[in-house]
């Protein structure tokens, strides 16, 4: 897999919350952190996503915001 996105975080799918149109896929990283992604139900099916399966969270952003209290 080659992508232009530099942030490719490998983990394991720890849950898939099914909605009527979209599903929320949670990927647990080796650090213990969890990243959530909302994707279409069709994408979940086409990718064959299942709890316990390895997957990547790929993050591509043109801007990052920083905030402080």
mmCIF file of C-alpha atoms in Angstrom:
data_model
loop_
_atom_site.group_PDB
_atom_site.id
_atom_site.type_symbol
_atom_site.label_atom_id
_atom_site.label_comp_id
_atom_site.label_asym_id
_atom_site.label_seq_id
_atom_site.Cartn_x
_atom_site.Cartn_y
_atom_site.Cartn_z
ATOM 1 C CA UNK A 1 0.000 0.000 0.000
ATOM 2 C CA UNK A 2 1.430 3.370 -1.016
ATOM 3 C CA UNK A 3 -0.307 6.574 -0.004
ATOM 4 C CA UNK A 4 0.558 10.246 -0.012
ATOM 5 C CA UNK A 5 -0.731 10.573 3.559
ATOM 6 C CA UNK A 6 2.162 10.459 6.019
ATOM 7 C CA UNK A 7 0.094 9.585 9.072
ATOM 8 C CA UNK A 8 -0.549 5.867 8.755
ATOM 9 C CA UNK A 9 -1.254 4.335 12.148
ATOM 10 C CA UNK A 10 -1.462 0.551 12.360
ATOM 11 C CA UNK A 11 -3.720 -1.071 14.908
ATOM 12 C CA UNK A 12 -6.482 -3.568 15.468
ATOM 13 C CA UNK A 13 -10.200 -2.984 14.997
ATOM 14 C CA UNK A 14 -11.661 -3.054 18.502
ATOM 15 C CA UNK A 15 -15.282 -2.192 17.687
ATOM 16 C CA UNK A 16 -17.688 -1.387 14.891
ATOM 17 C CA UNK A 17 -20.799 0.538 15.913
ATOM 18 C CA UNK A 18 -23.435 0.066 13.245
ATOM 19 C CA UNK A 19 -25.701 2.935 12.246
ATOM 20 C CA UNK A 20 -28.423 3.235 9.652
ATOM 21 C CA UNK A 21 -26.128 4.707 6.956
ATOM 22 C CA UNK A 22 -22.652 5.001 8.514
ATOM 23 C CA UNK A 23 -20.660 2.851 10.906
ATOM 24 C CA UNK A 24 -18.128 4.014 13.492
ATOM 25 C CA UNK A 25 -14.954 1.942 13.314
ATOM 26 C CA UNK A 26 -12.581 2.121 16.289
ATOM 27 C CA UNK A 27 -8.948 1.113 15.862
ATOM 28 C CA UNK A 28 -6.792 0.436 18.912
ATOM 29 C CA UNK A 29 -3.142 1.372 18.419
ATOM 30 C CA UNK A 30 -0.190 -0.379 20.087
ATOM 31 C CA UNK A 31 0.035 2.599 22.488
ATOM 32 C CA UNK A 32 -3.464 1.777 23.740
ATOM 33 C CA UNK A 33 -4.950 4.894 22.152
ATOM 34 C CA UNK A 34 -8.114 4.467 20.093
ATOM 35 C CA UNK A 35 -8.895 6.296 16.866
ATOM 36 C CA UNK A 36 -12.475 6.464 15.582
ATOM 37 C CA UNK A 37 -13.535 6.840 11.962
ATOM 38 C CA UNK A 38 -17.036 7.273 10.598
ATOM 39 C CA UNK A 39 -17.347 5.512 7.248
ATOM 40 C CA UNK A 40 -20.213 4.191 5.157
ATOM 41 C CA UNK A 41 -21.689 0.787 5.854
ATOM 42 C CA UNK A 42 -20.845 -0.111 2.266
ATOM 43 C CA UNK A 43 -17.151 0.651 2.890
ATOM 44 C CA UNK A 44 -17.143 -1.551 5.997
ATOM 45 C CA UNK A 45 -18.563 -4.411 3.928
ATOM 46 C CA UNK A 46 -16.306 -3.853 0.894
ATOM 47 C CA UNK A 47 -13.170 -3.744 3.078
ATOM 48 C CA UNK A 48 -14.291 -6.808 5.030
ATOM 49 C CA UNK A 49 -13.771 -5.017 8.339
ATOM 50 C CA UNK A 50 -14.253 -7.126 11.461
ATOM 51 C CA UNK A 51 -13.384 -6.751 15.134
ATOM 52 C CA UNK A 52 -9.925 -8.208 15.777
ATOM 53 C CA UNK A 53 -8.682 -7.617 12.241
ATOM 54 C CA UNK A 54 -5.575 -5.459 11.672
ATOM 55 C CA UNK A 55 -6.232 -2.110 9.988
ATOM 56 C CA UNK A 56 -4.670 1.297 9.416
ATOM 57 C CA UNK A 57 -5.992 4.687 10.427
ATOM 58 C CA UNK A 58 -4.829 6.957 7.600
ATOM 59 C CA UNK A 59 -4.979 10.659 8.378
ATOM 60 C CA UNK A 60 -4.594 13.318 5.696
ATOM 61 C CA UNK A 61 -5.216 16.916 6.685
ATOM 62 C CA UNK A 62 -4.408 20.132 4.908
ATOM 63 C CA UNK A 63 -4.400 22.053 8.172
ATOM 64 C CA UNK A 64 -4.016 21.356 11.867
ATOM 65 C CA UNK A 65 -5.489 23.646 14.502
ATOM 66 C CA UNK A 66 -3.824 24.272 17.858
ATOM 67 C CA UNK A 67 -5.729 25.619 20.877
ATOM 68 C CA UNK A 68 -5.005 26.453 24.500
ATOM 69 C CA UNK A 69 -7.177 27.386 27.479
#
